[in-house]
Amino acid sequence: MENRKPADTQDEVVIALMGNTGTGKSSFIQLLTGDKSVRVGDSLDSETDDVVKIAFTDPVSGRKVVLVDTPGFDDSRDGRTDTEILRKISEFMLNEYDEHRKLNGTIFFHRMSDPRFGGQSRRSLRIFRELCGAATFKNVVVLTTFWDRVNEEEGLAREEELKSNSNFFKDLVEGGARFMRHDRENSGAREVLDHIFTLVPMNVQIQEEIRVEGKTLEETAAGSVHREEIDRMVAKHKKEMEDINSEIATVKKGNDALRKELEEERAELQKKITRWEDEKMDLKKGLDNESELRKRLEDEIRTQREKFEKAQQELQAELEKSKKGRDSVAVMEAQRKAREAERAKQEAENTLQRRMSFKHMGHEIARGIPLVPTSLAKPLFGTIGRGLDIVDRRRRGK
């Protein structure tokens, strides 16, 4: 297996591409990579089935680049939910974190041809904002596309509004995000890549929230935004359902056409309510899996803690025995080993944050369930392992 370098010295430049469907992600990839097999579409149908990595060597700089194409939260295909998309993107982010790779940059694509910033665009931007976190806004490029479908004056006015309006990208711009244009020309794509080459790789917020702070997916800022949206849509459709039921109750006998029309509207509303409630249950199901795995890890930690405490007691007993026997050499040796154990414990605690990952500590337990925080096992396992190694060396040296 290939050995990876730490994120800040690795050769690969990792760039995540995000945004709604039909905003130009695939054409951007095709321009940079020269890969004509990348599907490009001008419609609003999704061309991206999953999180996909496209690796290539930049011919100008010679650097290895990995473009990560992600599905949009407005995915047009039946059966694909925002919960599933959020989970897939989060899994990619966590895998990068576990492999000690940071993102060099994140590009958010936005169509300038859209006459208004609709509800779905706002939801996608909110989730994107919380996935990244304010600390990483300086590594964000807002890439505006489809300039050929608006006149220059109109486009400039929209761009200025996007930058200055707090409902759109104002906070990202203030945090250091850079607005750039994608004109479907190689030179424009090249300019974006050259800019990202200058950025310092960083972990994004959702990685820190799950892996360091121990949050579940729903507890993260991005997950909370999605949960709020689900609750809002369910409440909205239920209110619409109440209104239709009230209207049906007032329909006079004999007006079968109107009654049928209202009943069809009610049936469609019920489908929407069921869809959103199912999505909420799906998110909750994921959290149940995380809770179950967390309990198993806690049980394992408890077992290892008991073993470590027993080993410490044995070491202390040997020290006391040496003291009673007035064996100064044995006392000094036991004291030296005790100090060594304490130093090892302190060193493990100091280095654990940058050296340990969930993969190293719970991989066999958690295989196939990536959304579990390493913080449950971080402080203890490194100390336990180092301390038990010292005790084992003492026993073997007797």
Tab-separated table of C-alpha atoms in Angstrom:
chain	number	residue	atom	x	y	z
A	1	MET	CA	0.000	0.000	0.000
A	2	GLU	CA	1.303	3.441	-0.931
A	3	ASN	CA	2.622	5.514	1.973
A	4	ARG	CA	1.008	8.934	2.177
A	5	LYS	CA	2.858	12.077	3.165
A	6	PRO	CA	1.398	14.411	5.803
A	7	ALA	CA	-1.143	16.835	4.336
A	8	ASP	CA	1.091	19.886	4.388
A	9	THR	CA	3.934	18.152	2.545
A	10	GLN	CA	2.026	15.799	0.230
A	11	ASP	CA	2.446	16.124	-3.494
A	12	GLU	CA	-1.248	15.774	-4.345
A	13	VAL	CA	-3.404	18.880	-4.615
A	14	VAL	CA	-6.967	17.928	-3.576
A	15	ILE	CA	-9.812	20.181	-4.753
A	16	ALA	CA	-13.496	19.557	-3.956
A	17	LEU	CA	-16.086	20.738	-6.487
A	18	MET	CA	-19.529	21.523	-5.096
A	19	GLY	CA	-22.713	23.247	-6.197
A	20	ASN	CA	-26.111	22.512	-7.720
A	21	THR	CA	-26.541	20.275	-10.739
A	22	GLY	CA	-25.987	21.890	-14.127
A	23	THR	CA	-23.653	24.612	-12.851
A	24	GLY	CA	-20.626	23.615	-14.938
A	25	LYS	CA	-18.617	21.254	-12.724
A	26	SER	CA	-18.219	18.565	-15.372
A	27	SER	CA	-17.146	20.994	-18.106
A	28	PHE	CA	-14.586	22.499	-15.715
A	29	ILE	CA	-13.152	19.027	-15.073
A	30	GLN	CA	-13.032	18.276	-18.776
A	31	LEU	CA	-11.132	21.484	-19.516
A	32	LEU	CA	-8.480	20.891	-16.861
A	33	THR	CA	-7.982	17.176	-17.419
A	34	GLY	CA	-8.596	16.946	-21.156
A	35	ASP	CA	-10.724	13.893	-20.367
A	36	LYS	CA	-13.507	13.880	-22.946
A	37	SER	CA	-15.180	10.915	-21.237
A	38	VAL	CA	-16.393	13.174	-18.407
A	39	ARG	CA	-20.085	13.671	-19.048
A	40	VAL	CA	-21.067	17.280	-19.614
A	41	GLY	CA	-24.664	18.467	-19.687
A	42	ASP	CA	-26.334	21.854	-20.005
A	43	SER	CA	-29.608	20.615	-18.522
A	44	LEU	CA	-30.526	20.500	-14.845
A	45	ASP	CA	-30.294	16.707	-14.794
A	46	SER	CA	-27.465	15.400	-12.654
A	47	GLU	CA	-24.391	14.102	-14.456
A	48	THR	CA	-22.693	13.014	-11.211
A	49	ASP	CA	-23.887	9.776	-9.599
A	50	ASP	CA	-21.564	9.785	-6.610
A	51	VAL	CA	-18.487	11.425	-5.126
A	52	VAL	CA	-15.902	10.815	-7.862
A	53	LYS	CA	-12.149	11.468	-7.852
A	54	ILE	CA	-10.475	12.487	-11.106
A	55	ALA	CA	-6.669	12.452	-10.854
A	56	PHE	CA	-4.294	13.999	-13.382
A	57	THR	CA	-0.851	15.585	-13.609
A	58	ASP	CA	-0.909	19.299	-14.352
A	59	PRO	CA	1.241	19.735	-17.487
A	60	VAL	CA	2.345	23.253	-16.509
A	61	SER	CA	3.467	22.757	-12.896
A	62	GLY	CA	3.974	18.994	-12.958
A	63	ARG	CA	1.918	18.684	-9.769
A	64	LYS	CA	-0.492	15.828	-9.128
A	65	VAL	CA	-4.055	17.119	-8.866
A	66	VAL	CA	-7.179	15.327	-7.635
A	67	LEU	CA	-10.516	16.921	-8.530
A	68	VAL	CA	-13.387	15.616	-6.411
A	69	ASP	CA	-16.731	15.882	-8.190
A	70	THR	CA	-19.733	15.780	-5.836
A	71	PRO	CA	-23.468	15.443	-6.524
A	72	GLY	CA	-25.586	18.522	-5.915
A	73	PHE	CA	-28.143	18.731	-3.134
A	74	ASP	CA	-30.755	19.379	-5.815
A	75	ASP	CA	-30.005	16.039	-7.514
A	76	SER	CA	-32.731	15.499	-10.112
A	77	ARG	CA	-32.928	11.710	-9.991
A	78	ASP	CA	-35.770	9.919	-8.196
A	79	GLY	CA	-34.857	8.304	-4.911
A	80	ARG	CA	-31.750	10.390	-4.194
A	81	THR	CA	-32.209	12.357	-0.970
A	82	ASP	CA	-30.240	15.240	0.490
A	83	THR	CA	-29.470	13.039	3.507
A	84	GLU	CA	-27.788	10.495	1.268
A	85	ILE	CA	-25.788	13.178	-0.519
A	86	LEU	CA	-24.709	14.787	2.758
A	87	ARG	CA	-23.616	11.404	4.064
A	88	LYS	CA	-21.613	10.615	0.912
A	89	ILE	CA	-19.811	13.965	0.961
A	90	SER	CA	-19.125	13.602	4.691
A	91	GLU	CA	-17.723	10.107	4.184
A	92	PHE	CA	-15.319	11.445	1.563
A	93	MET	CA	-14.227	14.258	3.877
A	94	LEU	CA	-13.657	11.838	6.760
A	95	ASN	CA	-11.703	9.403	4.603
A	96	GLU	CA	-9.410	12.257	3.573
A	97	TYR	CA	-8.976	13.197	7.233
A	98	ASP	CA	-8.146	9.611	8.208
A	99	GLU	CA	-5.569	9.445	5.414
A	100	HIS	CA	-3.982	12.679	6.697
A	101	ARG	CA	-4.917	14.592	3.542
A	102	LYS	CA	-6.239	18.132	3.727
A	103	LEU	CA	-8.186	20.014	1.065
A	104	ASN	CA	-6.171	22.572	-0.857
A	105	GLY	CA	-9.311	24.289	-2.010
A	106	THR	CA	-13.074	24.008	-2.413
A	107	ILE	CA	-14.917	25.419	-5.413
A	108	PHE	CA	-18.601	26.346	-5.232
A	109	PHE	CA	-20.191	26.660	-8.682
A	110	HIS	CA	-23.019	29.141	-9.297
A	111	ARG	CA	-24.919	29.873	-12.516
A	112	MET	CA	-25.056	33.568	-13.419
A	113	SER	CA	-27.900	32.775	-15.820
A	114	ASP	CA	-30.296	32.103	-12.924
A	115	PRO	CA	-32.589	35.147	-12.682
A	116	ARG	CA	-32.995	34.699	-8.941
A	117	PHE	CA	-31.278	32.942	-6.056
A	118	GLY	CA	-33.980	30.336	-5.368
A	119	GLY	CA	-34.805	28.334	-2.274
A	120	GLN	CA	-32.816	25.262	-3.341
A	121	SER	CA	-29.766	27.387	-4.118
A	122	ARG	CA	-29.969	28.964	-0.664
A	123	ARG	CA	-30.248	25.562	1.008
A	124	SER	CA	-27.257	24.240	-0.928
A	125	LEU	CA	-25.210	27.317	-0.013
A	126	ARG	CA	-26.136	27.026	3.681
A	127	ILE	CA	-25.019	23.402	3.814
A	128	PHE	CA	-21.832	24.220	1.886
A	129	ARG	CA	-21.053	27.101	4.254
A	130	GLU	CA	-21.406	24.855	7.316
A	131	LEU	CA	-19.491	21.961	5.755
A	132	CYS	CA	-16.503	24.236	5.235
A	133	GLY	CA	-16.676	26.479	8.301
A	134	ALA	CA	-15.661	30.137	8.498
A	135	ALA	CA	-12.018	29.280	9.217
A	136	THR	CA	-11.647	27.772	5.735
A	137	PHE	CA	-13.502	30.426	3.712
A	138	LYS	CA	-10.102	31.722	2.548
A	139	ASN	CA	-9.659	28.417	0.707
A	140	VAL	CA	-12.988	28.756	-1.115
A	141	VAL	CA	-13.452	29.858	-4.734
A	142	VAL	CA	-16.942	30.943	-5.761
A	143	LEU	CA	-16.871	30.116	-9.455
A	144	THR	CA	-19.592	31.869	-11.424
A	145	THR	CA	-20.617	30.177	-14.685
A	146	PHE	CA	-22.768	30.646	-17.805
A	147	TRP	CA	-21.756	34.268	-18.336
A	148	ASP	CA	-22.507	33.780	-22.020
A	149	ARG	CA	-26.218	33.598	-21.172
A	150	VAL	CA	-26.436	37.056	-19.568
A	151	ASN	CA	-25.447	40.477	-20.883
A	152	GLU	CA	-22.428	42.124	-19.304
A	153	GLU	CA	-24.309	44.825	-17.412
A	154	GLU	CA	-26.841	42.415	-15.951
A	155	GLY	CA	-24.119	39.925	-15.031
A	156	LEU	CA	-21.997	42.538	-13.242
A	157	ALA	CA	-25.025	43.713	-11.234
A	158	ARG	CA	-25.830	40.147	-10.164
A	159	GLU	CA	-22.216	39.446	-9.265
A	160	GLU	CA	-22.058	42.536	-7.051
A	161	GLU	CA	-25.286	41.538	-5.304
A	162	LEU	CA	-23.987	38.014	-4.688
A	163	LYS	CA	-20.839	39.433	-3.093
A	164	SER	CA	-22.518	42.090	-0.938
A	165	ASN	CA	-25.827	40.510	0.136
A	166	SER	CA	-25.745	38.731	3.504
A	167	ASN	CA	-28.292	36.214	2.179
A	168	PHE	CA	-25.811	35.064	-0.451
A	169	PHE	CA	-21.985	35.096	-0.348
A	170	LYS	CA	-21.165	38.172	1.735
A	171	ASP	CA	-19.818	36.214	4.735
A	172	LEU	CA	-17.674	34.018	2.503
A	173	VAL	CA	-16.168	37.044	0.754
A	174	GLU	CA	-15.478	38.716	4.102
A	175	GLY	CA	-13.836	35.477	5.241
A	176	GLY	CA	-11.438	35.499	2.295
A	177	ALA	CA	-13.312	33.553	-0.399
A	178	ARG	CA	-12.465	34.633	-3.937
A	179	PHE	CA	-14.971	35.224	-6.758
A	180	MET	CA	-13.746	33.962	-10.138
A	181	ARG	CA	-15.354	33.306	-13.528
A	182	HIS	CA	-15.622	30.118	-15.545
A	183	ASP	CA	-16.017	31.074	-19.188
A	184	ARG	CA	-15.671	27.509	-20.539
A	185	GLU	CA	-12.189	28.332	-21.766
A	186	ASN	CA	-9.030	26.526	-20.689
A	187	SER	CA	-7.371	29.793	-19.686
A	188	GLY	CA	-10.111	30.540	-17.168
A	189	ALA	CA	-9.904	27.080	-15.617
A	190	ARG	CA	-6.114	27.436	-15.541
A	191	GLU	CA	-6.406	30.686	-13.567
A	192	VAL	CA	-8.535	28.965	-10.924
A	193	LEU	CA	-6.043	26.111	-10.588
A	194	ASP	CA	-3.076	28.482	-10.292
A	195	HIS	CA	-4.872	30.356	-7.502
A	196	ILE	CA	-5.561	27.174	-5.533
A	197	PHE	CA	-1.900	26.166	-5.880
A	198	THR	CA	-1.080	29.175	-3.659
A	199	LEU	CA	-3.407	28.131	-0.812
A	200	VAL	CA	-2.357	26.315	2.371
A	201	PRO	CA	-4.224	22.968	2.735
A	202	MET	CA	-6.757	22.847	5.578
A	203	ASN	CA	-9.235	20.527	7.262
A	204	VAL	CA	-12.847	21.617	6.835
A	205	GLN	CA	-15.268	22.113	9.700
A	206	ILE	CA	-17.256	18.886	9.410
A	207	GLN	CA	-14.066	16.819	9.689
A	208	GLU	CA	-13.115	18.539	12.937
A	209	GLU	CA	-16.658	18.317	14.301
A	210	ILE	CA	-16.946	14.554	13.819
A	211	ARG	CA	-13.383	13.356	14.267
A	212	VAL	CA	-12.184	15.760	16.990
A	213	GLU	CA	-15.279	17.074	18.782
A	214	GLY	CA	-17.108	13.736	18.642
A	215	LYS	CA	-20.335	15.032	17.076
A	216	THR	CA	-22.757	12.868	15.140
A	217	LEU	CA	-23.614	13.853	11.585
A	218	GLU	CA	-26.876	15.447	12.679
A	219	GLU	CA	-25.123	17.393	15.434
A	220	THR	CA	-22.695	19.018	12.993
A	221	ALA	CA	-23.480	22.480	11.683
A	222	ALA	CA	-24.239	21.081	8.206
A	223	GLY	CA	-26.410	18.300	9.643
A	224	SER	CA	-28.323	20.811	11.763
A	225	VAL	CA	-29.062	22.939	8.701
A	226	HIS	CA	-30.392	19.885	6.896
A	227	ARG	CA	-32.517	18.791	9.873
A	228	GLU	CA	-34.027	22.274	10.153
A	229	GLU	CA	-34.893	22.191	6.453
A	230	ILE	CA	-36.616	18.813	6.804
A	231	ASP	CA	-38.677	20.066	9.750
A	232	ARG	CA	-39.583	23.246	7.869
A	233	MET	CA	-40.757	21.370	4.778
A	234	VAL	CA	-42.832	18.894	6.801
A	235	ALA	CA	-44.539	21.734	8.684
A	236	LYS	CA	-45.154	23.650	5.436
A	237	HIS	CA	-46.780	20.705	3.679
A	238	LYS	CA	-48.889	19.787	6.705
A	239	LYS	CA	-50.261	23.331	6.804
A	240	GLU	CA	-51.074	23.065	3.093
A	241	MET	CA	-52.789	19.751	3.814
A	242	GLU	CA	-54.970	21.372	6.491
A	243	ASP	CA	-55.975	24.112	4.054
A	244	ILE	CA	-56.941	21.587	1.372
A	245	ASN	CA	-58.942	19.503	3.857
A	246	SER	CA	-60.819	22.649	4.895
A	247	GLU	CA	-61.492	23.490	1.268
A	248	ILE	CA	-62.723	19.964	0.501
A	249	ALA	CA	-65.156	20.220	3.418
A	250	THR	CA	-66.778	23.273	1.839
A	251	VAL	CA	-67.226	21.770	-1.647
A	252	LYS	CA	-70.892	21.485	-2.459
A	253	LYS	CA	-72.478	18.237	-3.508
A	254	GLY	CA	-72.440	17.672	-7.208
A	255	ASN	CA	-69.188	19.558	-7.774
A	256	ASP	CA	-67.299	16.328	-8.373
A	257	ALA	CA	-64.682	17.866	-10.666
A	258	LEU	CA	-63.470	20.316	-8.006
A	259	ARG	CA	-63.509	17.645	-5.308
A	260	LYS	CA	-61.451	15.293	-7.475
A	261	GLU	CA	-58.922	18.043	-8.212
A	262	LEU	CA	-58.524	18.857	-4.516
A	263	GLU	CA	-58.194	15.201	-3.576
A	264	GLU	CA	-55.429	14.772	-6.167
A	265	GLU	CA	-53.613	17.776	-4.690
A	266	ARG	CA	-53.996	16.267	-1.231
A	267	ALA	CA	-52.554	12.945	-2.418
A	268	GLU	CA	-49.515	14.721	-3.902
A	269	LEU	CA	-48.994	16.638	-0.676
A	270	GLN	CA	-49.137	13.415	1.317
A	271	LYS	CA	-46.400	11.950	-0.896
A	272	LYS	CA	-44.208	14.967	-0.192
A	273	ILE	CA	-44.818	14.747	3.551
A	274	THR	CA	-44.012	11.025	3.526
A	275	ARG	CA	-40.829	11.641	1.545
A	276	TRP	CA	-39.529	14.233	4.000
A	277	GLU	CA	-40.499	12.157	7.034
A	278	ASP	CA	-38.779	9.110	5.525
A	279	GLU	CA	-35.681	11.218	4.956
A	280	LYS	CA	-35.710	12.300	8.595
A	281	MET	CA	-36.031	8.654	9.668
A	282	ASP	CA	-33.143	7.734	7.383
A	283	LEU	CA	-30.976	10.365	9.051
A	284	LYS	CA	-32.052	9.053	12.455
A	285	LYS	CA	-31.261	5.500	11.415
A	286	GLY	CA	-27.736	6.561	10.623
A	287	LEU	CA	-27.459	8.117	14.057
A	288	ASP	CA	-28.689	4.894	15.671
A	289	ASN	CA	-25.853	3.019	13.949
A	290	GLU	CA	-23.357	5.557	15.205
A	291	SER	CA	-24.721	5.254	18.767
A	292	GLU	CA	-24.481	1.475	18.687
A	293	LEU	CA	-20.884	1.582	17.520
A	294	ARG	CA	-20.028	4.242	20.088
A	295	LYS	CA	-21.282	1.938	22.861
A	296	ARG	CA	-19.106	-0.911	21.574
A	297	LEU	CA	-16.076	1.379	21.535
A	298	GLU	CA	-16.819	2.574	25.056
A	299	ASP	CA	-16.978	-1.043	26.243
A	300	GLU	CA	-13.601	-1.730	24.627
A	301	ILE	CA	-12.119	1.394	26.209
A	302	ARG	CA	-13.418	0.323	29.627
A	303	THR	CA	-11.767	-3.084	29.255
A	304	GLN	CA	-8.448	-1.568	28.230
A	305	ARG	CA	-8.585	0.926	31.099
A	306	GLU	CA	-8.979	-1.920	33.589
A	307	LYS	CA	-5.950	-3.698	32.113
A	308	PHE	CA	-3.856	-0.560	32.317
A	309	GLU	CA	-4.842	0.141	35.917
A	310	LYS	CA	-3.937	-3.416	36.867
A	311	ALA	CA	-0.513	-3.034	35.232
A	312	GLN	CA	0.071	0.196	37.151
A	313	GLN	CA	-0.850	-1.521	40.400
A	314	GLU	CA	1.667	-4.295	39.691
A	315	LEU	CA	4.376	-1.725	39.034
A	316	GLN	CA	3.564	0.073	42.291
A	317	ALA	CA	3.577	-3.211	44.208
A	318	GLU	CA	7.037	-4.025	42.877
A	319	LEU	CA	8.250	-0.596	43.952
A	320	GLU	CA	6.897	-1.070	47.475
A	321	LYS	CA	8.421	-4.536	47.685
A	322	SER	CA	11.808	-3.157	46.675
A	323	LYS	CA	11.575	-0.450	49.328
A	324	LYS	CA	10.755	-2.947	52.066
A	325	GLY	CA	13.700	-5.110	51.063
A	326	ARG	CA	16.003	-2.072	51.270
A	327	ASP	CA	17.443	-2.993	47.905
A	328	SER	CA	18.628	0.433	46.783
A	329	VAL	CA	19.464	-0.745	43.257
A	330	ALA	CA	16.025	-2.291	42.795
A	331	VAL	CA	14.358	0.807	44.233
A	332	MET	CA	16.226	3.085	41.843
A	333	GLU	CA	15.388	0.824	38.884
A	334	ALA	CA	11.698	0.720	39.807
A	335	GLN	CA	11.640	4.490	40.234
A	336	ARG	CA	13.327	4.945	36.869
A	337	LYS	CA	10.731	2.740	35.185
A	338	ALA	CA	7.918	4.633	36.907
A	339	ARG	CA	9.313	7.932	35.619
A	340	GLU	CA	9.675	6.424	32.144
A	341	ALA	CA	6.054	5.278	32.220
A	342	GLU	CA	4.916	8.748	33.280
A	343	ARG	CA	6.966	10.416	30.516
A	344	ALA	CA	5.605	7.979	27.942
A	345	LYS	CA	2.086	8.705	29.108
A	346	GLN	CA	2.612	12.447	28.775
A	347	GLU	CA	4.256	12.091	25.381
A	348	ALA	CA	1.387	9.947	24.116
A	349	GLU	CA	-1.146	12.517	25.256
A	350	ASN	CA	0.783	15.341	23.591
A	351	THR	CA	1.251	13.591	20.236
A	352	LEU	CA	-2.013	11.670	20.009
A	353	GLN	CA	-3.984	14.474	18.380
A	354	ARG	CA	-1.724	14.630	15.325
A	355	ARG	CA	-0.703	10.987	15.045
A	356	MET	CA	-3.780	8.901	15.780
A	357	SER	CA	-6.868	8.412	13.621
A	358	PHE	CA	-10.106	6.470	13.974
A	359	LYS	CA	-8.802	4.066	11.372
A	360	HIS	CA	-5.916	2.989	13.581
A	361	MET	CA	-8.012	2.515	16.711
A	362	GLY	CA	-11.455	1.246	15.729
A	363	HIS	CA	-11.168	0.205	12.096
A	364	GLU	CA	-11.924	-3.466	12.653
A	365	ILE	CA	-14.922	-2.609	14.807
A	366	ALA	CA	-16.216	0.189	12.626
A	367	ARG	CA	-15.617	-1.239	9.157
A	368	GLY	CA	-18.263	0.129	6.844
A	369	ILE	CA	-19.551	2.737	9.318
A	370	PRO	CA	-17.300	5.792	8.854
A	371	LEU	CA	-19.295	8.440	10.710
A	372	VAL	CA	-17.978	7.689	14.206
A	373	PRO	CA	-15.787	10.135	16.152
A	374	THR	CA	-12.267	9.119	17.045
A	375	SER	CA	-12.439	11.362	20.092
A	376	LEU	CA	-14.090	8.491	21.989
A	377	ALA	CA	-10.875	6.493	21.830
A	378	LYS	CA	-8.174	9.110	21.313
A	379	PRO	CA	-6.976	10.075	24.815
A	380	LEU	CA	-6.922	6.552	26.225
A	381	PHE	CA	-5.665	4.099	23.623
A	382	GLY	CA	-2.331	5.820	23.012
A	383	THR	CA	-1.599	5.996	26.744
A	384	ILE	CA	-2.716	2.408	27.350
A	385	GLY	CA	-0.597	1.007	24.539
A	386	ARG	CA	2.537	2.893	25.544
A	387	GLY	CA	2.129	2.101	29.235
A	388	LEU	CA	1.554	-1.609	28.641
A	389	ASP	CA	4.584	-1.753	26.332
A	390	ILE	CA	6.756	-0.418	29.177
A	391	VAL	CA	5.362	-2.983	31.607
A	392	ASP	CA	5.928	-5.781	29.087
A	393	ARG	CA	9.553	-4.697	28.563
A	394	ARG	CA	10.047	-4.701	32.353
A	395	ARG	CA	8.698	-8.239	32.614
A	396	ARG	CA	10.802	-9.520	29.731
A	397	GLY	CA	13.910	-7.961	31.277
A	398	LYS	CA	13.498	-9.679	34.665
